[in-house]
PDB file of C-alpha atoms in Angstrom:
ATOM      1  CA  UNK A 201     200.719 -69.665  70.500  1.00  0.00           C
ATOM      2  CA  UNK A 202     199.221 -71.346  73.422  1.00  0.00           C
ATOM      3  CA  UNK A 203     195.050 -70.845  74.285  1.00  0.00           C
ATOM      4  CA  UNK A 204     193.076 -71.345  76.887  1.00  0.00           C
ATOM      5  CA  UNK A 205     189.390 -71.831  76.931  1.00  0.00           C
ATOM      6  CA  UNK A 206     187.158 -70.632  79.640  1.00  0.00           C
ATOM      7  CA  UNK A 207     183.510 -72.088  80.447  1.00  0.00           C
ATOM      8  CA  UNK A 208     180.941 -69.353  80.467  1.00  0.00           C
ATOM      9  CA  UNK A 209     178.666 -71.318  82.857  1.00  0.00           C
ATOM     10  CA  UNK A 210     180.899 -72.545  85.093  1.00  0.00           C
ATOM     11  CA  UNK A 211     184.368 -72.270  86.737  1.00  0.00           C
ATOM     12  CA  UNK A 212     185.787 -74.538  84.179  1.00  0.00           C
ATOM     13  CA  UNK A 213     188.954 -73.976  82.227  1.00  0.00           C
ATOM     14  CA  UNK A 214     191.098 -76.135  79.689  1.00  0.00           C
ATOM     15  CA  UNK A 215     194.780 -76.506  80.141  1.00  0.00           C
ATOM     16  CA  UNK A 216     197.575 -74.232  77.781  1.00  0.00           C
ATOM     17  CA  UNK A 217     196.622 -75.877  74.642  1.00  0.00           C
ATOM     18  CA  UNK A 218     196.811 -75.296  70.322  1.00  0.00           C
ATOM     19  CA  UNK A 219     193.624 -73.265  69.583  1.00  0.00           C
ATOM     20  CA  UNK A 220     191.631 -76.650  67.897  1.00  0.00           C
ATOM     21  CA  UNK A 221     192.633 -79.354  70.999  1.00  0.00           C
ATOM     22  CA  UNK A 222     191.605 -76.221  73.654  1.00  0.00           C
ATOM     23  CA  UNK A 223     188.220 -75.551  71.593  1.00  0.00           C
ATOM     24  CA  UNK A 224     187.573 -79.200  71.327  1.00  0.00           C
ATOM     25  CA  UNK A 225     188.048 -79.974  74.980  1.00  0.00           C
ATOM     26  CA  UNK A 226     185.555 -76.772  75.342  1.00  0.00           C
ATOM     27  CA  UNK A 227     183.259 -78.236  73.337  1.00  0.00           C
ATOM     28  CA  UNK A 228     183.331 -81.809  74.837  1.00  0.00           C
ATOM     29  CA  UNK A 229     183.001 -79.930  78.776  1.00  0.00           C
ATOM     30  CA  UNK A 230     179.800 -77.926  77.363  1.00  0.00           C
ATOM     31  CA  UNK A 231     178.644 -81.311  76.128  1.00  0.00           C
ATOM     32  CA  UNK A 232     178.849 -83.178  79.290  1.00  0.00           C
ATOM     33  CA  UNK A 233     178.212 -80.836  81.675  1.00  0.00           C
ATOM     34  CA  UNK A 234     176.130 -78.383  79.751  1.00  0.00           C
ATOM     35  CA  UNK A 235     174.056 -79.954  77.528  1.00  0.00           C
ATOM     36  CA  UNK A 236     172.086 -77.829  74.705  1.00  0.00           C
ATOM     37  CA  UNK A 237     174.201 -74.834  75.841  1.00  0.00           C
ATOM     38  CA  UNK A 238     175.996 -73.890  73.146  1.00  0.00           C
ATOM     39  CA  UNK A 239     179.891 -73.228  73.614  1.00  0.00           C
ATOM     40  CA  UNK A 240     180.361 -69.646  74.935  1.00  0.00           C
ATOM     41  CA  UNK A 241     182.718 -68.356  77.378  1.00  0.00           C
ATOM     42  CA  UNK A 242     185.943 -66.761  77.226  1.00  0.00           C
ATOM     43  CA  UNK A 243     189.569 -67.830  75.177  1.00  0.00           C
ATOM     44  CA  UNK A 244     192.715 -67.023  76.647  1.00  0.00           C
ATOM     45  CA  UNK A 245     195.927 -66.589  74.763  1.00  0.00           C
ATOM     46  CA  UNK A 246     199.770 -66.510  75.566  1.00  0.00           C
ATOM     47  CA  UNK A 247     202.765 -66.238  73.453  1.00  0.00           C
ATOM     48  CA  UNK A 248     204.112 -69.626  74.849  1.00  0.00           C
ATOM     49  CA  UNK A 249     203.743 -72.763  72.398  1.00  0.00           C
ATOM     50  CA  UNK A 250     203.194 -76.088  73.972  1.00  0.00           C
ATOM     51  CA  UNK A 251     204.116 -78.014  70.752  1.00  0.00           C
ATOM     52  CA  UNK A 252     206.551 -75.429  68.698  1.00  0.00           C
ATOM     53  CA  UNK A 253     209.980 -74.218  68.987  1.00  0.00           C
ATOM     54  CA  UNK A 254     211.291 -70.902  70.844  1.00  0.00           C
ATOM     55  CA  UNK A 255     213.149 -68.313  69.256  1.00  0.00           C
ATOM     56  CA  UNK A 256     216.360 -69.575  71.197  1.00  0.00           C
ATOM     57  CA  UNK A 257     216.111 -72.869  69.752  1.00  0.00           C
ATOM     58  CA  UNK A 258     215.326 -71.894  66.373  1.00  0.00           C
ATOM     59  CA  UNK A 259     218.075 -69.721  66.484  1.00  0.00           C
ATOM     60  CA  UNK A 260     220.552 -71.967  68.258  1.00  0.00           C
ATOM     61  CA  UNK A 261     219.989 -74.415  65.409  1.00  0.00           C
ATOM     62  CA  UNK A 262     220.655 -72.022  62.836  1.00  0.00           C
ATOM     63  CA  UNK A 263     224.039 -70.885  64.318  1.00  0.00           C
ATOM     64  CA  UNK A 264     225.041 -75.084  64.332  1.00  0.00           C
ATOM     65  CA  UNK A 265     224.156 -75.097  60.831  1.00  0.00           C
ATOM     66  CA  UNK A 266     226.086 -72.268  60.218  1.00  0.00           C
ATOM     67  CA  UNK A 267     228.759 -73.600  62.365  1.00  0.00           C
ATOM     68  CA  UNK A 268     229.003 -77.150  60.376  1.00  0.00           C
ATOM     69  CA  UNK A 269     227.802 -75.562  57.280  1.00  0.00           C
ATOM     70  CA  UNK A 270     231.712 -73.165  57.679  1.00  0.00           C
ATOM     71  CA  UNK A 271     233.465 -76.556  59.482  1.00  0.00           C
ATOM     72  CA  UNK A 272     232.716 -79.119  56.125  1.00  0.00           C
ATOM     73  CA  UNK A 273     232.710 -76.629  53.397  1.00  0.00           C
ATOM     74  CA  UNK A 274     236.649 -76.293  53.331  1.00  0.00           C
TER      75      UNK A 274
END
């Protein structure tokens, strides 16, 4: 899953990111630009992945194992 971090003091937001790299990159904006604010705002989330694997591929792998799995077994 995918998150993105909005700035509650500003018109800030973070980039489609894991939840810990979108809250750290939150927490590093609040520090520079808001300084003894602490991090508030709002968090955004979307089925999307920017590091993992889609269902498609996971199954698309699992059908070529299958597939050489069936091929080199004989």
């Amino acid at each position: 899953m995918a998150y993105r971090y909005w700035c509650g003091e500003c018109g800030f937001k973070t980039p489609w990111l894991t939840e810990s790299e979108g809250r750290e990159r939150q927490i590093e904006h609040y520090t520079r630009r808001h300084p003894g604010i602490p991090p508030g705002g709002q968090v955004e989330s979307s089925a999307k992945s920017p590091d993992g694997m889609s269902c498609a591929q996971v199954v698309g792998i699992f059908l070529l194992l299958l597939f050489l799995l069936a091929v080199f077994s004989r």
